[in-house]
Short mmCIF file of C-alpha atoms and ligand atoms in Angstrom, two decimals:
data_model
loop_
_atom_site.label_atom_id
_atom_site.label_comp_id
_atom_site.label_asym_id
_atom_site.label_seq_id
_atom_site.Cartn_x
_atom_site.Cartn_y
_atom_site.Cartn_z
CA UNK H 80 -0.01 0.01 -0.01
CA UNK H 81 1.58 3.28 -1.16
CA UNK H 82 -1.56 5.32 -1.50
CA UNK H 83 -1.09 8.73 0.04
CA UNK H 84 -3.02 9.25 3.30
CA UNK H 85 -4.43 5.71 3.02
CA UNK H 86 -4.91 5.26 6.76
CA UNK H 87 -6.63 8.62 7.10
CA UNK H 88 -8.90 7.98 4.14
CA UNK H 89 -9.81 4.53 5.40
CA UNK H 90 -10.74 6.06 8.73
CA UNK H 91 -12.92 8.69 7.01
CA UNK H 92 -14.48 5.93 4.92
CA UNK H 93 -15.30 3.84 8.04
CA UNK H 94 -16.74 6.88 9.74
CA UNK H 95 -18.91 7.66 6.71
CA UNK H 96 -20.23 4.07 6.53
CA UNK H 97 -21.10 4.11 10.27
CA UNK H 98 -22.41 7.66 10.67
CA UNK H 99 -24.16 8.24 7.30
CA UNK H 100 -24.53 4.73 5.90
CA UNK H 101 -26.07 2.62 8.60
CA UNK H 102 -26.35 5.77 10.79
CA UNK H 103 -25.47 4.13 14.11
CA UNK H 104 -27.48 5.43 17.10
CA UNK H 105 -26.84 5.10 20.77
CA UNK H 106 -27.44 1.47 22.00
CA UNK H 107 -27.63 0.11 18.47
CA UNK H 108 -26.36 -3.41 17.85
CA UNK H 109 -24.56 -4.24 14.60
CA UNK H 110 -23.93 -7.35 12.54
CA UNK H 111 -20.87 -6.79 10.35
CA UNK H 112 -20.19 -9.20 7.44
CA UNK H 113 -16.68 -8.74 6.05
CA UNK H 114 -13.94 -10.83 4.43
CA UNK H 115 -11.14 -12.17 6.59
CA UNK H 116 -8.52 -10.13 4.71
CA UNK H 117 -10.24 -6.85 5.61
CA UNK H 118 -9.22 -6.76 9.25
CA UNK H 119 -8.00 -3.18 9.22
CA UNK H 120 -11.29 -1.84 7.79
CA UNK H 121 -13.24 -4.11 10.20
CA UNK H 122 -11.37 -2.64 13.18
CA UNK H 123 -12.01 0.90 11.99
CA UNK H 124 -15.72 0.14 11.53
CA UNK H 125 -15.76 -1.34 15.07
CA UNK H 126 -14.07 1.77 16.44
CA UNK H 127 -16.45 4.10 14.62
CA UNK H 128 -19.52 2.12 15.74
CA UNK H 129 -18.57 2.15 19.44
CA UNK H 130 -17.64 5.80 19.17
CA UNK H 131 -21.18 6.46 17.84
CA UNK H 132 -22.62 4.72 20.89
CA UNK H 133 -23.19 1.18 19.61
CA UNK H 134 -23.76 -1.48 22.30
CA UNK H 135 -22.40 -4.44 20.39
CA UNK H 136 -20.75 -5.31 17.05
CA UNK H 137 -20.88 -8.92 15.95
CA UNK H 138 -18.54 -9.86 13.12
CA UNK H 139 -19.20 -12.58 10.52
CA UNK H 140 -15.86 -13.19 8.85
CA UNK H 141 -16.31 -14.32 5.23
CA UNK H 142 -13.91 -16.43 3.14
CA UNK H 143 -14.92 -17.46 -0.37
CA UNK H 144 -11.91 -19.80 -0.64
CA UNK H 145 -13.33 -21.91 2.19
CA UNK H 146 -16.85 -21.63 0.71
CA UNK H 147 -15.66 -22.76 -2.73
CA UNK H 148 -13.83 -25.79 -1.30
CA UNK H 149 -17.06 -26.77 0.54
CA UNK H 150 -19.26 -26.26 -2.55
CA UNK H 151 -16.91 -28.32 -4.71
CA UNK H 152 -16.25 -31.13 -2.27
CA UNK H 153 -19.23 -31.81 -0.08
CA UNK H 154 -22.03 -34.35 -0.65
CA UNK H 155 -25.37 -33.35 -2.16
CA UNK H 156 -26.96 -33.99 1.22
CA UNK H 157 -24.56 -31.78 3.21
CA UNK H 158 -24.91 -29.03 0.58
CA UNK H 159 -28.46 -28.21 1.58
CA UNK H 160 -28.28 -29.33 5.20
CA UNK H 161 -28.01 -25.95 6.95
CA UNK H 162 -27.45 -26.49 10.67
CA UNK H 163 -30.34 -25.28 12.81
CA UNK H 164 -28.24 -22.80 14.72
CA UNK H 165 -27.94 -20.71 11.51
CA UNK H 166 -31.73 -20.09 11.52
CA UNK H 167 -31.77 -19.63 15.31
CA UNK H 168 -29.02 -17.07 15.10
CA UNK H 169 -30.69 -15.19 12.24
CA UNK H 170 -34.01 -15.09 14.18
CA UNK H 171 -32.30 -13.94 17.38
CA UNK H 172 -30.30 -11.17 15.69
CA UNK H 173 -33.36 -9.80 13.86
CA UNK H 174 -35.55 -10.06 16.98
CA UNK H 175 -33.02 -7.87 18.70
CA UNK H 176 -32.98 -5.42 15.73
CA UNK H 177 -29.35 -5.77 14.81
CA UNK H 178 -28.41 -3.35 12.00
CA UNK H 179 -26.37 -4.80 9.20
CA UNK H 180 -23.15 -3.66 7.57
CA UNK H 181 -22.05 -5.83 4.62
CA UNK H 182 -18.62 -5.18 3.06
CA UNK H 183 -18.12 -6.62 -0.40
CA UNK H 184 -14.55 -7.26 -1.50
CA UNK H 185 -14.32 -10.70 -3.14
CA UNK H 186 -13.08 -10.93 -6.72
CA UNK H 187 -16.01 -11.10 -9.19
CA UNK H 188 -15.26 -14.66 -10.21
CA UNK H 189 -14.20 -15.96 -6.78
CA UNK H 190 -16.68 -18.83 -7.05
CA UNK H 191 -16.25 -19.59 -10.75
CA UNK H 192 -15.86 -23.29 -11.47
CA UNK H 193 -18.48 -24.19 -8.88
CA UNK H 194 -21.35 -26.12 -10.50
CA UNK H 195 -24.18 -23.58 -11.02
CA UNK H 196 -26.85 -25.95 -9.85
CA UNK H 197 -25.00 -26.82 -6.65
CA UNK H 198 -24.31 -23.16 -5.93
CA UNK H 199 -28.00 -22.24 -6.49
CA UNK H 200 -29.15 -25.14 -4.29
CA UNK H 201 -26.84 -24.08 -1.45
CA UNK H 202 -27.79 -20.41 -1.74
CA UNK H 203 -31.47 -21.29 -1.70
CA UNK H 204 -31.11 -23.49 1.38
CA UNK H 205 -29.08 -20.85 3.14
CA UNK H 206 -31.44 -18.00 2.30
CA UNK H 207 -34.42 -20.09 3.54
CA UNK H 208 -32.63 -20.57 6.86
CA UNK H 209 -31.83 -16.88 7.02
CA UNK H 210 -35.16 -15.65 5.73
CA UNK H 211 -35.83 -13.46 8.79
CA UNK H 212 -32.72 -11.42 7.86
CA UNK H 213 -33.78 -10.99 4.24
CA UNK H 214 -37.32 -9.98 5.30
CA UNK H 215 -36.18 -7.60 8.01
CA UNK H 216 -33.84 -5.99 5.48
CA UNK H 217 -36.21 -5.72 2.55
CA UNK H 218 -38.92 -4.27 4.84
CA UNK H 219 -36.47 -1.82 6.50
CA UNK H 220 -37.24 -3.26 9.96
CA UNK H 221 -33.53 -2.72 10.53
CA UNK H 222 -31.07 -0.24 9.06
CA UNK H 223 -28.57 -1.81 6.73
CA UNK H 224 -25.66 -0.88 4.52
CA UNK H 225 -23.71 -2.44 1.66
CA UNK H 226 -20.33 -0.95 0.81
CA UNK H 227 -17.08 -2.20 -0.78
CA UNK H 228 -13.40 -2.70 0.00
CA UNK H 229 -10.49 -3.45 -2.36
CA UNK H 230 -9.03 -6.90 -2.64
CA UNK H 231 -5.80 -7.75 -4.48
CA UNK H 232 -7.22 -10.47 -6.73
CA UNK H 233 -10.22 -8.29 -7.70
CA UNK H 234 -7.90 -5.27 -8.29
CA UNK H 235 -5.58 -7.27 -10.58
CA UNK H 236 -8.51 -8.50 -12.61
CA UNK H 237 -9.70 -4.90 -13.14
CA UNK H 238 -6.23 -3.55 -13.88
CA UNK H 239 -4.26 -6.43 -15.40
CA UNK H 240 -1.48 -4.22 -16.78
CA UNK H 241 -0.53 -2.85 -13.37
CA UNK H 242 1.53 -4.53 -10.68
CA UNK H 243 -0.47 -6.11 -7.90
CA UNK H 244 0.38 -3.25 -5.53
CA UNK H 245 -0.47 -0.58 -8.10
CA UNK H 246 -3.74 -2.27 -8.98
CA UNK H 247 -4.70 -2.57 -5.31
CA UNK H 248 -4.00 1.14 -4.72
CA UNK H 249 -5.92 1.96 -7.90
CA UNK H 250 -8.97 0.11 -6.72
CA UNK H 251 -8.90 1.65 -3.26
CA UNK H 252 -8.55 5.08 -4.87
CA UNK H 253 -11.54 4.38 -7.12
CA UNK H 254 -13.58 3.23 -4.13
CA UNK H 255 -12.70 6.35 -2.18
CA UNK H 256 -13.47 8.65 -5.15
CA UNK H 257 -16.79 7.07 -6.10
CA UNK H 258 -17.78 7.00 -2.38
CA UNK H 259 -17.05 10.76 -2.21
CA UNK H 260 -14.31 10.66 0.41
CA UNK H 261 -13.51 14.36 0.25
CA UNK H 262 -11.98 16.56 2.99
CA UNK H 263 -15.41 16.44 4.65
CA UNK H 264 -17.23 13.36 3.44
CA UNK H 265 -20.22 13.77 5.75
CA UNK H 266 -20.98 17.30 4.48
CA UNK H 267 -20.43 16.16 0.87
CA UNK H 268 -22.88 13.35 1.40
CA UNK H 269 -25.53 15.62 2.88
CA UNK H 270 -25.46 17.75 -0.29
CA UNK H 271 -25.51 14.62 -2.47
CA UNK H 272 -28.49 13.16 -0.59
CA UNK H 273 -30.36 16.46 -1.11
CA UNK H 274 -29.72 16.44 -4.87
CA UNK H 275 -30.89 12.83 -5.24
CA UNK H 276 -33.95 13.46 -3.08
CA UNK H 277 -34.97 16.37 -5.36
CA UNK H 278 -34.95 13.98 -8.38
CA UNK H 279 -37.13 11.50 -6.50
CA UNK H 280 -39.57 14.35 -5.56
CA UNK H 281 -39.79 15.37 -9.22
CA UNK H 282 -40.56 11.81 -10.36
CA UNK H 283 -43.14 11.38 -7.59
CA UNK H 284 -44.84 14.61 -8.67
CA UNK H 285 -45.36 13.16 -12.18
CA UNK H 286 -47.50 10.16 -11.07
CA UNK H 287 -46.25 8.03 -13.94
CA UNK H 288 -48.00 4.86 -15.07
CA UNK H 289 -45.22 3.40 -17.23
CA UNK H 290 -41.74 3.98 -18.53
CA UNK H 291 -40.84 3.32 -22.18
CA UNK H 292 -37.11 2.59 -22.75
CA UNK H 293 -35.58 2.97 -26.20
CA UNK H 294 -31.98 2.30 -27.17
CA UNK H 295 -30.01 -0.01 -29.41
CA UNK H 296 -30.25 -2.54 -26.58
CA UNK H 297 -33.82 -1.82 -25.41
CA UNK H 298 -37.39 -1.53 -26.54
CA UNK H 299 -39.44 -2.16 -23.46
CA UNK H 300 -42.36 -0.70 -21.61
CA UNK H 301 -42.20 -1.16 -17.89
CA UNK H 302 -45.38 -0.46 -15.86
CA UNK H 303 -44.84 0.94 -12.41
CA UNK H 304 -46.51 -0.50 -9.31
CA UNK H 305 -49.77 1.17 -8.24
CA UNK H 306 -49.10 3.78 -5.51
CA UNK H 307 -45.39 3.48 -6.25
CA UNK H 308 -42.91 5.79 -4.56
CA UNK H 309 -39.56 6.82 -6.07
CA UNK H 310 -36.85 6.59 -3.48
CA UNK H 311 -33.28 7.83 -3.54
CA UNK H 312 -30.23 7.88 -1.28
CA UNK H 313 -31.78 6.94 2.04
CA UNK H 314 -34.64 5.10 3.70
CA UNK H 315 -36.13 5.28 7.18
CA UNK H 316 -36.28 2.03 9.12
CA UNK H 317 -39.30 1.13 11.23
CA UNK H 318 -37.53 2.52 14.30
CA UNK H 319 -37.41 5.91 12.56
CA UNK H 320 -33.65 5.86 11.80
CA UNK H 321 -32.75 7.45 8.42
CA UNK H 322 -29.97 5.42 6.81
CA UNK H 323 -28.25 5.19 3.40
CA UNK H 324 -28.26 1.53 2.41
CA UNK H 325 -25.65 1.74 -0.42
CA UNK H 326 -22.43 3.69 -0.52
CA UNK H 327 -21.87 4.73 -3.22
CA UNK H 328 -25.40 5.49 -4.49
CA UNK H 329 -26.45 7.49 -7.51
CA UNK H 330 -29.86 5.93 -8.20
CA UNK H 331 -33.47 6.96 -8.01
CA UNK H 332 -35.59 3.81 -7.97
CA UNK H 333 -39.06 2.37 -7.57
CA UNK H 334 -41.06 -0.84 -7.92
CA UNK H 335 -42.16 -1.97 -11.42
CA UNK H 336 -45.60 -3.57 -11.92
CA UNK H 337 -44.92 -7.30 -12.18
CA UNK H 338 -48.12 -7.70 -14.27
CA UNK H 339 -47.22 -5.08 -16.85
CA UNK H 340 -43.79 -5.39 -18.49
CA UNK H 341 -43.56 -5.90 -22.27
CA UNK H 342 -40.67 -5.90 -24.70
CA UNK H 343 -37.05 -6.74 -24.61
CA UNK H 344 -33.81 -5.48 -23.13
CA UNK H 345 -30.13 -6.46 -23.05
CA UNK H 346 -27.66 -5.71 -20.24
CA UNK H 347 -24.88 -3.32 -21.10
CA UNK H 348 -22.27 -4.13 -18.45
CA UNK H 349 -20.99 -7.43 -17.08
CA UNK H 350 -22.75 -8.60 -13.96
CA UNK H 351 -20.91 -10.39 -11.17
CA UNK H 352 -23.44 -12.66 -9.51
CA UNK H 353 -22.47 -15.19 -6.88
CA UNK H 354 -18.86 -15.39 -8.02
CA UNK H 355 -19.73 -15.68 -11.71
CA UNK H 356 -19.66 -13.11 -14.51
CA UNK H 357 -22.77 -12.77 -16.73
CA UNK H 358 -22.65 -10.72 -19.92
CA UNK H 359 -25.24 -9.58 -22.45
CA UNK H 360 -28.22 -10.80 -20.46
CA UNK H 361 -31.10 -10.67 -22.93
CA UNK H 362 -34.62 -10.84 -21.50
CA UNK H 363 -37.95 -10.86 -23.35
CA UNK H 364 -41.06 -9.99 -21.34
CA UNK H 365 -44.74 -10.53 -21.91
CA UNK H 366 -47.33 -9.27 -19.39
CA UNK H 367 -44.62 -8.98 -16.75
CA UNK H 368 -43.11 -12.44 -17.14
CA UNK H 369 -39.74 -13.35 -18.67
CA UNK H 370 -40.62 -15.56 -21.60
CA UNK H 371 -37.14 -15.84 -23.02
CA UNK H 372 -33.71 -15.40 -21.39
CA UNK H 373 -30.14 -15.82 -22.49
CA UNK H 374 -26.70 -14.58 -21.62
CA UNK H 375 -23.56 -14.58 -23.70
CA UNK H 376 -21.44 -15.57 -20.71
CA UNK H 377 -22.88 -17.24 -17.58
CA UNK H 378 -26.04 -18.48 -19.36
CA UNK H 379 -26.40 -21.50 -17.02
CA UNK H 380 -26.25 -19.31 -13.93
CA UNK H 381 -28.88 -17.06 -15.43
CA UNK H 382 -31.16 -20.02 -16.24
CA UNK H 383 -30.86 -21.28 -12.64
CA UNK H 384 -31.51 -17.77 -11.33
CA UNK H 385 -34.81 -17.27 -13.19
CA UNK H 386 -35.93 -20.79 -12.11
CA UNK H 387 -35.58 -19.94 -8.42
CA UNK H 388 -39.27 -19.27 -7.74
CA UNK H 389 -42.36 -17.61 -9.25
CA UNK H 390 -40.95 -14.13 -8.61
CA UNK H 391 -37.63 -14.72 -10.30
CA UNK H 392 -39.41 -14.58 -13.63
CA UNK H 393 -40.26 -10.89 -13.23
CA UNK H 394 -38.71 -7.64 -12.10
CA UNK H 395 -38.60 -5.98 -8.68
CA UNK H 396 -36.73 -2.76 -9.24
CA UNK H 397 -36.45 -0.05 -11.91
CA UNK H 398 -33.60 2.44 -11.17
CA UNK H 399 -32.52 5.54 -13.03
CA UNK H 400 -28.87 6.65 -13.05
CA UNK H 401 -27.52 9.19 -15.49
CA UNK H 402 -24.85 7.88 -17.86
CA UNK H 403 -22.87 10.96 -16.85
CA UNK H 404 -22.17 10.14 -13.20
CA UNK H 405 -18.96 9.82 -11.17
CA UNK H 406 -18.80 6.04 -11.36
CA UNK H 407 -19.67 5.99 -15.03
CA UNK H 408 -17.14 8.75 -15.67
CA UNK H 409 -14.40 6.77 -13.88
CA UNK H 410 -14.80 4.41 -16.89
CA UNK H 411 -13.95 1.50 -14.60
CA UNK H 412 -16.19 -1.52 -14.91
CA UNK H 413 -15.91 -2.76 -11.32
CA UNK H 414 -17.64 -6.12 -12.04
CA UNK H 415 -19.35 -5.52 -8.72
CA UNK H 416 -23.00 -4.59 -8.77
CA UNK H 417 -22.77 -2.10 -5.92
CA UNK H 418 -20.52 0.09 -8.13
CA UNK H 419 -21.70 -0.84 -11.59
CA UNK H 420 -25.41 -0.40 -10.87
CA UNK H 421 -24.63 3.11 -9.73
CA UNK H 422 -23.04 3.87 -13.06
CA UNK H 423 -26.06 2.85 -15.07
CA UNK H 424 -29.78 2.56 -15.35
CA UNK H 425 -30.58 -0.83 -14.01
CA UNK H 426 -33.39 -3.32 -13.32
CA UNK H 427 -33.54 -6.15 -10.85
CA UNK H 428 -34.81 -9.68 -11.39
CA UNK H 429 -36.81 -10.84 -8.37
CA UNK H 430 -38.17 -9.17 -5.24
CA UNK H 431 -39.44 -5.62 -5.13
CA UNK H 432 -39.06 -3.41 -2.07
CA UNK H 433 -42.34 -3.01 -0.22
CA UNK H 434 -41.29 0.49 0.83
CA UNK H 435 -41.49 1.44 -2.87
CA UNK H 436 -45.26 1.66 -2.52
CA UNK H 437 -47.37 3.78 -0.18
CA UNK H 438 -47.57 2.14 3.32
CA UNK H 439 -45.97 -0.88 1.63
CA UNK H 440 -44.14 -2.22 4.72
CA UNK H 441 -47.56 -2.60 6.45
CA UNK H 442 -49.30 -4.44 3.57
CA UNK H 443 -49.79 -8.17 3.16
CA UNK H 444 -47.98 -10.12 0.49
CA UNK H 445 -51.27 -10.56 -1.38
CA UNK H 446 -51.93 -6.82 -1.38
CA UNK H 447 -48.38 -6.05 -2.49
CA UNK H 448 -48.75 -8.54 -5.32
CA UNK H 449 -52.00 -6.87 -6.40
CA UNK H 450 -50.26 -3.52 -6.57
CA UNK H 451 -47.57 -5.12 -8.70
CA UNK H 452 -44.72 -5.47 -6.18
CA UNK H 453 -42.85 -8.67 -6.88
CA UNK H 454 -41.91 -11.23 -4.23
CA UNK H 455 -38.97 -13.62 -4.59
CA UNK H 456 -36.02 -15.11 -2.71
CA UNK H 457 -33.74 -13.31 -5.13
CA UNK H 458 -33.04 -9.70 -6.01
CA UNK H 459 -30.41 -9.38 -8.73
CA UNK H 460 -29.64 -6.05 -10.31
CA UNK H 461 -28.41 -5.90 -13.87
CA UNK H 462 -27.19 -2.91 -15.82
CA UNK H 463 -29.07 -1.64 -18.89
CA UNK H 464 -28.00 2.02 -19.28
CA UNK H 465 -26.33 3.35 -22.37
CA UNK H 466 -25.34 6.66 -23.92
CA UNK H 467 -28.15 6.39 -26.50
CA UNK H 468 -30.91 5.54 -24.10
CA UNK H 469 -34.15 7.56 -24.17
CA UNK H 470 -36.83 6.98 -21.55
CA UNK H 471 -40.33 8.41 -21.73
CA UNK H 472 -42.67 8.56 -18.82
CA UNK H 473 -46.27 7.77 -19.66
CA UNK H 474 -48.99 9.09 -17.37
CA UNK H 475 -52.40 7.51 -16.63
CA UNK H 476 -54.02 9.68 -19.27
CA UNK H 477 -51.41 8.78 -21.85
CA UNK H 478 -49.37 11.94 -21.96
CA UNK H 479 -45.66 11.51 -22.50
CA UNK H 480 -43.00 13.19 -20.41
CA UNK H 481 -39.29 12.95 -21.42
CA UNK H 482 -37.41 11.44 -18.47
CA UNK H 483 -34.03 10.50 -20.12
CA UNK H 484 -32.48 11.73 -23.29
CA UNK H 485 -29.22 10.30 -24.60
CA UNK H 486 -28.45 8.52 -21.38
CA UNK H 487 -28.97 11.49 -19.09
CA UNK H 488 -31.84 13.23 -17.28
CA UNK H 489 -34.03 15.05 -19.80
CA UNK H 490 -34.19 18.11 -17.57
ZN1 ZN J 1137 -30.71 -0.28 -7.53
ZN1 ZN J 1138 -31.36 -3.55 -6.49
#
């Protein structure tokens, strides 16, 4: 590590994640998921959390090497046999309203070579065991945050012409820049949150019925859920704590109507999903359902993904991000959704966020379904933005409002 002021920047970064991201309050308890090689950042997060008044930080150390060996070597039976303490632990932590910080740093293809079916089976068994965590998260019953950290293997894959040390520095620098680590990151973020919120207010004032996307890679009409709400930057959890779930974030997003999506679209950036890279994901929709799907690379993983459950055949998120944004302008394809989705208009296969409709977190699954909010075990964002993309908003009475022109906000 030769990056100037690295230690200071990493401290500022940890403080931002704790004080703006998950917005730690006095007596809050935190569940931190982070890779074993990120000990320095983990310690800084722990320091920042206790300084902000946290009562307890529980760390789940992650190691994809160990996971990969297990997935490749274990029996079919053991693969899906999740010990009961995993469910008990998930239930206990969510009962006690632990907030979550998840730090992503694994290389995009860290699980490549694992049989796609076995990986999907394991993930499904694990997410069933940990369902309380997914549900608490998606309903904002807890505050939560996803952010990133550089890892040498990932860095070298992004910058193959650089030495390992240079590449590692380069990736950290990119993470700091796109996460807006300025002299005063907290102040910078307050201004950024204001800007994004204004965009969301504008879209909410239009009361759109549908969006029509047109580009070389898209001709699709996406209905929006009834009573949908555009959200940006932050959310408020059910305890009333305002938090920013993604750092970085550039998106304004809402719930599509799972009954009303027609046309086709192709992804424009590689997607790293569960340690595999998927490119040129092509989806054809009729009445909200995927009727044809293919990917140039990672097709098997895509096929398994859309087979997960009923909801994995439709969309749960529509997000707008100008082509001209800091992450996009960095011209780095991070091969990590957290960054790449914030460089590009994107959609998500699978679950919608109940908070994206009025009073959504208090509605039953049936009611949410009626409004068009999708339900699924999966939520996988994929990037569809391009410099030639035009998006029209269509209102209930059929009038057309330009939303995007040539990849950027129309106004
Ligand atoms: Zn998104
Ligand atoms: Zn998403």
